[in-house]
Short mmCIF file of C-alpha atoms and ligand atoms in Angstrom, two decimals:
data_model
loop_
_atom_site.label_atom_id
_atom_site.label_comp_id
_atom_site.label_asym_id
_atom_site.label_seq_id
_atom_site.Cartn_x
_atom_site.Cartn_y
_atom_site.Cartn_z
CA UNK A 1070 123.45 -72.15 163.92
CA UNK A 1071 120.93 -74.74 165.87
CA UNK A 1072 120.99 -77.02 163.11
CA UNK A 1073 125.06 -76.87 162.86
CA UNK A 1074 125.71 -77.69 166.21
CA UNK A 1075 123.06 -80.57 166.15
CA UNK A 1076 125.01 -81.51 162.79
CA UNK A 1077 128.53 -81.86 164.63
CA UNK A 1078 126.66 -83.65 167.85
CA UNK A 1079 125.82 -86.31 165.02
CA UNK A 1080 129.24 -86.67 164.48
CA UNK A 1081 131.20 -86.75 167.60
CA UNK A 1082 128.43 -89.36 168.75
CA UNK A 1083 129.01 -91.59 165.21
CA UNK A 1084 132.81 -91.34 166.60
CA UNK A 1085 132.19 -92.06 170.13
CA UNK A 1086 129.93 -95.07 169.47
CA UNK A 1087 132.58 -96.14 166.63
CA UNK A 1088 135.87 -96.21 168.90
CA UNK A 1089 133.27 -97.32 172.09
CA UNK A 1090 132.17 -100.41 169.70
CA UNK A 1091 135.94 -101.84 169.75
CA UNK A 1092 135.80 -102.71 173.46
CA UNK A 1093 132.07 -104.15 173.03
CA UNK A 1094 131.87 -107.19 174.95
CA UNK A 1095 130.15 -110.52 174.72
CA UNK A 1096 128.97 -110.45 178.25
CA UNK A 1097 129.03 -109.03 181.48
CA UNK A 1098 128.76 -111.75 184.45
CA UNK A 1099 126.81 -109.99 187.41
CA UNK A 1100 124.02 -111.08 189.80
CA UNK A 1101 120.38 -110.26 190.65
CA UNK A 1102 120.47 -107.85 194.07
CA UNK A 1103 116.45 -108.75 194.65
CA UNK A 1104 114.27 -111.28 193.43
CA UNK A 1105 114.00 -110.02 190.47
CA UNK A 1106 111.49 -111.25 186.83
CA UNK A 1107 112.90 -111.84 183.87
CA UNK A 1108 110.80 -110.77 181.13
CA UNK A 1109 109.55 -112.09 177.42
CA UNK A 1110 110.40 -107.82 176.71
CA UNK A 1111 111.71 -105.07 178.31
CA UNK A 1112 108.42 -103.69 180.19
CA UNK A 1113 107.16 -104.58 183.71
CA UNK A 1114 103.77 -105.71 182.05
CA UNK A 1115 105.42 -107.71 180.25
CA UNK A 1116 105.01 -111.67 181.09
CA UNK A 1117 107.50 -113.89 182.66
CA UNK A 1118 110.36 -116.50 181.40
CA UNK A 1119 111.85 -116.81 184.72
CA UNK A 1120 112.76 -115.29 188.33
CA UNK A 1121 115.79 -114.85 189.27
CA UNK A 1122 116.67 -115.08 193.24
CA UNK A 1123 118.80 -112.49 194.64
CA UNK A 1124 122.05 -113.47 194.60
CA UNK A 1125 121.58 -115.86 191.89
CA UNK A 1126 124.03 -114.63 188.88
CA UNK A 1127 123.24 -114.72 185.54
CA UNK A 1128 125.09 -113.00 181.92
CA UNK A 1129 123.73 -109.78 180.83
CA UNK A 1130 124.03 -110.00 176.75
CA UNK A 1131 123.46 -106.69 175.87
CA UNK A 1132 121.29 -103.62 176.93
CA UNK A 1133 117.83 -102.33 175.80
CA UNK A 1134 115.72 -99.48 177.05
CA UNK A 1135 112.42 -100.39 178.68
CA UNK A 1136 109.63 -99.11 181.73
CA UNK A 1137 111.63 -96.63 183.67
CA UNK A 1138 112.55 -98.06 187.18
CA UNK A 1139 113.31 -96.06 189.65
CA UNK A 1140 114.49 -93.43 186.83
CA UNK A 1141 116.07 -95.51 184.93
CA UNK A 1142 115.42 -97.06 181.72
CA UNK A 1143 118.07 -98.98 180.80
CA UNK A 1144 117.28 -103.50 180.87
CA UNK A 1145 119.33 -106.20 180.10
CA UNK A 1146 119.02 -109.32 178.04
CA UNK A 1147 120.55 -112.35 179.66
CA UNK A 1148 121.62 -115.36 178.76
CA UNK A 1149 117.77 -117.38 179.19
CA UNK A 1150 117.37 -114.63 176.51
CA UNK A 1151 114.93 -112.54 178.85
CA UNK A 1152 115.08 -109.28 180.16
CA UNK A 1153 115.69 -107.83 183.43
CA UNK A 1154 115.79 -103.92 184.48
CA UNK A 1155 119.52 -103.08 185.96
CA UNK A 1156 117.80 -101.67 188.86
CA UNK A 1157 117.61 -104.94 189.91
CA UNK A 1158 121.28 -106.63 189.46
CA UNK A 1159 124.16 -105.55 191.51
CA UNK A 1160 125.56 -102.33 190.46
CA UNK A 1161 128.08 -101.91 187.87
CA UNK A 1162 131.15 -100.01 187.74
CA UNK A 1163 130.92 -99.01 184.03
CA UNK A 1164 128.89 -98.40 181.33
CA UNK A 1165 126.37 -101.00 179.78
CA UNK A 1166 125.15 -99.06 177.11
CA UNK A 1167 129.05 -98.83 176.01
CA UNK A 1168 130.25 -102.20 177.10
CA UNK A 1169 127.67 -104.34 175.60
CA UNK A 1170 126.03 -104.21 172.08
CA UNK A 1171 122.26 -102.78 171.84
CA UNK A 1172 119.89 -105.70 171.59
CA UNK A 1173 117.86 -104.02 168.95
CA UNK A 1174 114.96 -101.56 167.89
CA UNK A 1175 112.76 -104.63 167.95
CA UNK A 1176 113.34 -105.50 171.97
CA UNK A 1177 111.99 -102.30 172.85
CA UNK A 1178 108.82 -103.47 171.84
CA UNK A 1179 106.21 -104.37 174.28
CA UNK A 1180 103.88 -107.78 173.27
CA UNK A 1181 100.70 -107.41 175.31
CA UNK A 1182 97.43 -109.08 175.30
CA UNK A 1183 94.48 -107.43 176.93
CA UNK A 1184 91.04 -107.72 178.15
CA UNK A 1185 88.46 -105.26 179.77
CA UNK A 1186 86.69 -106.85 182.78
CA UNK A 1187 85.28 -104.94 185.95
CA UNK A 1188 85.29 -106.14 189.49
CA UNK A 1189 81.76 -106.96 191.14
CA UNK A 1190 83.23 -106.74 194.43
CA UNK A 1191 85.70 -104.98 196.15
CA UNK A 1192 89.32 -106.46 195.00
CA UNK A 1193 92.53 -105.92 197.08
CA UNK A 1194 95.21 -105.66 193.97
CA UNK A 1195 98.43 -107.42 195.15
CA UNK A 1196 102.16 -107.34 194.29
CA UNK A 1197 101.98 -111.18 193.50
CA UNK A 1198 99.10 -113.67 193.35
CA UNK A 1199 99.74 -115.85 196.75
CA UNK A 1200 98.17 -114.97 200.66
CA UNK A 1201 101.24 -113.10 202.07
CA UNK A 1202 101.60 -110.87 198.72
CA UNK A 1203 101.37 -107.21 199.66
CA UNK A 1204 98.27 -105.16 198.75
CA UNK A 1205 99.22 -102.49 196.40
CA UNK A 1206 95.89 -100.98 195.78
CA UNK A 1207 92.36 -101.32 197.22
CA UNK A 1208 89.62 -101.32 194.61
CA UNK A 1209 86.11 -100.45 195.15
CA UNK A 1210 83.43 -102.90 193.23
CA UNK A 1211 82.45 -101.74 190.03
CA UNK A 1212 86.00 -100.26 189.18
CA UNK A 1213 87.19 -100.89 185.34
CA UNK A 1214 90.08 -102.71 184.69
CA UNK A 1215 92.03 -104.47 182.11
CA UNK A 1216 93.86 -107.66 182.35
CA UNK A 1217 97.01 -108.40 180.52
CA UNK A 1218 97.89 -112.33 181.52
CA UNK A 1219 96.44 -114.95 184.00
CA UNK A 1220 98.16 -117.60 186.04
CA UNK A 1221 96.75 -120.23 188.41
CA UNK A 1222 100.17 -121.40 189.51
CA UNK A 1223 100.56 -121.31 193.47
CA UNK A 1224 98.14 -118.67 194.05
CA UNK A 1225 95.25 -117.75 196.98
CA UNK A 1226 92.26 -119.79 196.04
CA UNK A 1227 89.56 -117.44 196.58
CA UNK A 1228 86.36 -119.42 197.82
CA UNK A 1229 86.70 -122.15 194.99
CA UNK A 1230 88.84 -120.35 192.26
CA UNK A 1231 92.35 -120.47 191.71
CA UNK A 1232 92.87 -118.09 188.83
CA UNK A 1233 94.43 -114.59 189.29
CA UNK A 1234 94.96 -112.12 186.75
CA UNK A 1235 97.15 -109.25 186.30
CA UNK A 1236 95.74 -105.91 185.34
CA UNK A 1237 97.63 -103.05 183.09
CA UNK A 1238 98.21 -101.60 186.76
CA UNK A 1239 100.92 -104.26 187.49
CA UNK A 1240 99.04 -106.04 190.25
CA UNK A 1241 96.88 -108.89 190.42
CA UNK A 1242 93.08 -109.25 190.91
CA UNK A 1243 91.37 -112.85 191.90
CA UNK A 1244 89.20 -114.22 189.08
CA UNK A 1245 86.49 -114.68 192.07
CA UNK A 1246 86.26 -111.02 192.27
CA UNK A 1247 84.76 -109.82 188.67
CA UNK A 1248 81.42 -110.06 187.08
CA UNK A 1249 82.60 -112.91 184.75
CA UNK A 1250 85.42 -114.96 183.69
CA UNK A 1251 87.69 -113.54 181.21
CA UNK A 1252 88.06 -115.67 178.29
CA UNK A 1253 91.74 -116.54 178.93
CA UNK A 1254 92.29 -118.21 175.50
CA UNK A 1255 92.73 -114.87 174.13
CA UNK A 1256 95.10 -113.73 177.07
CA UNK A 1257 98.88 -115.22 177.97
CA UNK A 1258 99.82 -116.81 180.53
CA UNK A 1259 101.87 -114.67 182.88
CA UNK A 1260 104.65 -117.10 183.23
CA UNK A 1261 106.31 -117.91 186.93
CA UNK A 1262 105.55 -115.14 188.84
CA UNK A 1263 108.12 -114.83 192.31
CA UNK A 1264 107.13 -113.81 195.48
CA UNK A 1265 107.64 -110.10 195.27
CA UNK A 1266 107.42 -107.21 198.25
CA UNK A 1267 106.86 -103.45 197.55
CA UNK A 1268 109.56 -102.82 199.82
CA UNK A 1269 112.06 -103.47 196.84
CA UNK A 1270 109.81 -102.99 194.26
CA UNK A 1271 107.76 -99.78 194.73
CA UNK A 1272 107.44 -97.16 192.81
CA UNK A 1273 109.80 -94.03 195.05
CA UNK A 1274 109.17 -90.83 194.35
CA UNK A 1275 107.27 -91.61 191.28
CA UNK A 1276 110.28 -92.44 189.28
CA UNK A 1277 109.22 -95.35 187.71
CA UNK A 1278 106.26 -95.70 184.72
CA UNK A 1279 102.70 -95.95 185.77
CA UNK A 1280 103.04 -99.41 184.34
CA UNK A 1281 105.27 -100.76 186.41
CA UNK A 1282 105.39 -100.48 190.18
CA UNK A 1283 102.76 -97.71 190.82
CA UNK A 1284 99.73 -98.51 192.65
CA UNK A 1285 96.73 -97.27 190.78
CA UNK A 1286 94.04 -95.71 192.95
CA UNK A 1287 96.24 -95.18 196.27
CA UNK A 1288 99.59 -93.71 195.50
CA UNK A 1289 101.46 -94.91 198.19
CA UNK A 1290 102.06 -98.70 199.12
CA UNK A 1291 100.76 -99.91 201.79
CA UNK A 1292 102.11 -103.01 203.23
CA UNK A 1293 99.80 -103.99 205.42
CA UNK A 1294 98.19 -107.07 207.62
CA UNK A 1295 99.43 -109.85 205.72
CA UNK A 1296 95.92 -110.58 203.90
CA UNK A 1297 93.54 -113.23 203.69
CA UNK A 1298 91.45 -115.40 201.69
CA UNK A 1299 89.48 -112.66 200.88
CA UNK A 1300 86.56 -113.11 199.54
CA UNK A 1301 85.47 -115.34 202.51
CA UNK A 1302 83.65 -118.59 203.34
CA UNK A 1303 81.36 -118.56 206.15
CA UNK A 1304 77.82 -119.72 207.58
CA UNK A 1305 75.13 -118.51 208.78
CA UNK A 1306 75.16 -119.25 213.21
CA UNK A 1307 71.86 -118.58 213.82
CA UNK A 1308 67.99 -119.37 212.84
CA UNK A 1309 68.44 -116.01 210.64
CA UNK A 1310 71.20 -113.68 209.84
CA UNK A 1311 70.03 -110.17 209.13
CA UNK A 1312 71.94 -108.34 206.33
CA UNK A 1313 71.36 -104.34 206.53
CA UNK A 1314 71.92 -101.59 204.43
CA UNK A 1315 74.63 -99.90 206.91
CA UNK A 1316 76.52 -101.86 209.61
CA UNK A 1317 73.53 -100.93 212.50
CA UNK A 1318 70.32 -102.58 214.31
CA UNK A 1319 68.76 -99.59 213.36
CA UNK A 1320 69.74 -99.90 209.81
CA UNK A 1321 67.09 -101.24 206.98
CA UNK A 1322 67.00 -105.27 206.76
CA UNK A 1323 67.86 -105.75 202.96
CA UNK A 1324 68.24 -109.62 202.82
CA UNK A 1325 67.65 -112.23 205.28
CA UNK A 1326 70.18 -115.37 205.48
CA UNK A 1327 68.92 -118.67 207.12
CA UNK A 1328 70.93 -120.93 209.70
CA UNK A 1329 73.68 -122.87 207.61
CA UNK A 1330 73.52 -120.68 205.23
CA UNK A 1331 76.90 -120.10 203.25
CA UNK A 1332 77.20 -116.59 202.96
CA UNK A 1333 80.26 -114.98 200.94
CA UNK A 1334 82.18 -111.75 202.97
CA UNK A 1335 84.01 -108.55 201.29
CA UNK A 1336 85.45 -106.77 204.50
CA UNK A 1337 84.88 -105.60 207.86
CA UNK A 1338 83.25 -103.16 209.85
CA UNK A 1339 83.94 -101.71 213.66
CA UNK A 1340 80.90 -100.07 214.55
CA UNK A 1341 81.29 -98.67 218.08
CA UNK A 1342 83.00 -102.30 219.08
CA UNK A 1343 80.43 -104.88 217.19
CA UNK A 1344 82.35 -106.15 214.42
CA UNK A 1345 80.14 -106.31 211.00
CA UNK A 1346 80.85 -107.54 207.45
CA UNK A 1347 79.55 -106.33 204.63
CA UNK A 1348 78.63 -109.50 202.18
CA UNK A 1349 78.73 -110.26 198.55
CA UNK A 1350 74.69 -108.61 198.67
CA UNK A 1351 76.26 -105.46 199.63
CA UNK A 1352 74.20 -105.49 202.83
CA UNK A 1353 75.93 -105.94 206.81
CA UNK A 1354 75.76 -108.44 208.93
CA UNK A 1355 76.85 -108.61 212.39
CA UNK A 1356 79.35 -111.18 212.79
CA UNK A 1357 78.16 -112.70 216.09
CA UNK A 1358 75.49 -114.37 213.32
CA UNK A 1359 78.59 -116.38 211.81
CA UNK A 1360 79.81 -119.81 213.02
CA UNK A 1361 83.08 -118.26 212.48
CA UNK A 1362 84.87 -115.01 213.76
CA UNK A 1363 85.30 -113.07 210.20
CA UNK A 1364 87.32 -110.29 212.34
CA UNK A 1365 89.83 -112.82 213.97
CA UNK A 1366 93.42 -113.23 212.88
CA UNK A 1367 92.38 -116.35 210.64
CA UNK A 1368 91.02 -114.40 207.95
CA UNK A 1369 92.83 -111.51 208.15
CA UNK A 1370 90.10 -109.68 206.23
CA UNK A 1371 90.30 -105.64 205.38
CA UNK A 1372 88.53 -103.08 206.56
CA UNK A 1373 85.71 -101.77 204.34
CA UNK A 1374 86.97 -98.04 205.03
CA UNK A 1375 90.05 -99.01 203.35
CA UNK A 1376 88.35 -98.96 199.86
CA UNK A 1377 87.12 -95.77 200.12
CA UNK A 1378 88.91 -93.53 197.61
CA UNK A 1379 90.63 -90.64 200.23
CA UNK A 1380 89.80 -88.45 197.11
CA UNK A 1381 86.37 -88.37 196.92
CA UNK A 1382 85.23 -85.63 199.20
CA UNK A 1383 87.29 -83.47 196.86
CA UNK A 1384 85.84 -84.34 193.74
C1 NAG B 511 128.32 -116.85 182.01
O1 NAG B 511 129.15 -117.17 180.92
C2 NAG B 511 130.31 -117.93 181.28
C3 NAG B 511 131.13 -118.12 180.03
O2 NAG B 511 130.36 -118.71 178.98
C4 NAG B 511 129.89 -119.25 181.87
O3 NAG B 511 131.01 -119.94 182.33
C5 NAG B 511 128.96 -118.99 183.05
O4 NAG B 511 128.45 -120.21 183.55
C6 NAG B 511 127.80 -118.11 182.63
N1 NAG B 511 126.98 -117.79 183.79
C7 NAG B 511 125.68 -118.00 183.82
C8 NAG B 511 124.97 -117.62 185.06
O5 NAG B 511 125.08 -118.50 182.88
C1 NAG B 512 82.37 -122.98 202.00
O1 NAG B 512 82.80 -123.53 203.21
C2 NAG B 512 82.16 -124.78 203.52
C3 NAG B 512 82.63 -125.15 204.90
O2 NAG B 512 84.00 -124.96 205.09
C4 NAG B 512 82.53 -125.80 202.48
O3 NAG B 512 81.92 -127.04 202.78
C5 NAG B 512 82.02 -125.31 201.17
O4 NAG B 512 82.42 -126.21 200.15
C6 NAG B 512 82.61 -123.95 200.88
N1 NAG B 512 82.03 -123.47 199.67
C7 NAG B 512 82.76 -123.09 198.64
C8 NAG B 512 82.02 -122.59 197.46
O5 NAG B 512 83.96 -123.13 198.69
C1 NAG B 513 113.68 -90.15 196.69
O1 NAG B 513 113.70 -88.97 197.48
C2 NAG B 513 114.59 -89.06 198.60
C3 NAG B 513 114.42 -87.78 199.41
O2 NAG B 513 114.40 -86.66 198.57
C4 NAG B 513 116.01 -89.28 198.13
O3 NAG B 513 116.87 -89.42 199.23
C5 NAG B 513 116.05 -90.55 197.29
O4 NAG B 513 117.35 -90.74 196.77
C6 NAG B 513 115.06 -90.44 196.13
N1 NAG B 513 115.06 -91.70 195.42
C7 NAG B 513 115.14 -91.77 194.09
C8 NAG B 513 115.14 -93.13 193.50
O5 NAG B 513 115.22 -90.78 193.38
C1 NAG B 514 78.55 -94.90 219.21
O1 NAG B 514 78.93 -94.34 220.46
C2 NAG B 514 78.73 -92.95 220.55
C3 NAG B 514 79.32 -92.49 221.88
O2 NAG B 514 79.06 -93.43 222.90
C4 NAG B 514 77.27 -92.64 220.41
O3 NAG B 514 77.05 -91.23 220.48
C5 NAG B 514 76.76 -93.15 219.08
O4 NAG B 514 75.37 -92.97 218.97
C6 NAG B 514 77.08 -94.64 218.95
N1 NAG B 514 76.72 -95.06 217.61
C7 NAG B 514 76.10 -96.20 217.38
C8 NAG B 514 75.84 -96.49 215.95
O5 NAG B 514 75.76 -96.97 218.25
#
């Protein structure tokens, strides 16, 4: 009986799609509700052609399925013959997948290039490459991850380094931050990348693919202090700078800086009111040391407790 039943839902849908294909047309005109990327395929890892403003309009040539936004799989082709997910255009009173011709089995496939690489220190992964991008995960040093494109296009120079890559997590780590530079040759370019917020671009109620708006160690987004030019520049105040295993007097001396000395910082400490910062030696020193004030509203810098995983104790 199962396989009857399945036999005549072949053939009402061969009749459907047959009379549907008559009223097929050769575009739909709508426009992008949010900034929105449009993509070399159908997947958010996918890299960049364009952006598209919101607002902006643009021709949706027919429909292929891709990530799952928001629950929904369903992207369009447009005329710069890229792809955008619907979630992001105005909606439409119909039904693409019956008003527009399929792009074809081979959109649906996903073109990636990837690389391993692991972070040295610890990495806030943003939503877009640039200062005011929001944080959508904070990683801990030593965390795996691989990259899938790199871009040095009006991004955060960290220290000295413009380059930013994105990971298979769909946010993007500073080159600065890992143990050594990917060899980009082998990776694409990610193409113009827009200013993007997780306010229209998060991942709700999990209904969208790990790969495309979900944060991957913290699985809520958390749009924070607008962040900084993290890893940080600063020098050494006094005749010597003591840099401790834990952000105390009492603590340990592990390394000892010199006056003038440039000294690289990962995040910030509060211990009972005496702002520290833990340093690229993984050691703590208080900032009163610094010529600068690592803790002020100039460098923005995170909180160390921030890249704790909230897991942990669990495990
Ligand atoms: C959409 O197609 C129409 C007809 O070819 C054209 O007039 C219009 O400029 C196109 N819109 C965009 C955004 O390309
Ligand atoms: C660190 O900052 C100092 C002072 O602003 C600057 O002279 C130096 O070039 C910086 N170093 C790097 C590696 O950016
Ligand atoms: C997410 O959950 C809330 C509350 O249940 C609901 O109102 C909202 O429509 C859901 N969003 C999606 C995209 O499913
Ligand atoms: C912080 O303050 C509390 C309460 O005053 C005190 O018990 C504790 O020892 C202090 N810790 C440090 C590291 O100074």
């Amino acid at each position: 009986m199962a396989s009857r039943y399945s036999l005549l839902g072949i053939v009402l849908n061969v009749l459907f799609c047959v009379t549907t294909n008559a009223e097929v047309k050769p575009y739909i005109s709508t426009e992008a509700e949010y900034r929105t990327e449009c993509k070399t395929c159908p997947r958010s890892l996918c890299t960049n052609t364009l952006y598209y403003e919101g607002g902006e309009s643009l021709n949706a040539t027919c429909w292929t399925r891709g990530t799952k936004i928001m629950g929904d799989r369903l992207w369009l082709k447009t005329e710069s013959e890229c792809y955008v997910t619907q979630y992001d255009v105005l909606e439409y009173d119909g039904d693409y997948t019956t008003d527009l011709a399929y792009c074809g089995k081979k959109s649906e496939e996903q073109h990636l290039t990837l690389e391993d690489a692991t972070l040295q220190y610890k990495t806030e992964c943003r939503i877009c490459p640039s200062i005011t991008c929001d944080t959508v995960s904070y990683l801990k040093e030593d965390t795996d991850v691989t990259l899938t494109c790199w871009t040095d296009e009006d991004t955060q120079i960290i220290i000295d380094d413009p380059y930013w890559m994105k990971t298979t997590n769909n946010c993007y780590v500073a080159q600065k931050n890992l143990y050594s530079k990917p060899d980009i040759t082998y990776l694409d370019n990610c193409g113009p990348i827009p200013f993007l917020e997780v306010l229209h671009h998060w991942n709700e109620n999990g209904t969208s693919d790990v790969n495309k708006r979900e944060p991957d160690a913290l699985s809520l987004p958390v749009p924070i202090e607008q962040s900084a030019q993290y890893l940080i520049n600063v020098t050494v105040g006094e005749e010597y700078a003591y840099c401790r295993y834990c952000p105390e007097d009492r603590c340990r001396v592990k390394k000892r800086y010199e006056f003038d000395q440039e000294v690289w910082l990962q995040c910030l400490v509060d211990t009972n009111g005496t702002w520290w910062s833990e340093t690229t030696d993984f050691c703590y020193v208080k900032n009163s040391d610094f010529w600068q004030s690592p803790e002020g509203d100039y460098y923005r810098n995170p909180l160390c407790e921030r890249f704790e995983d909230p897991d942990e104790d669990d495990e």
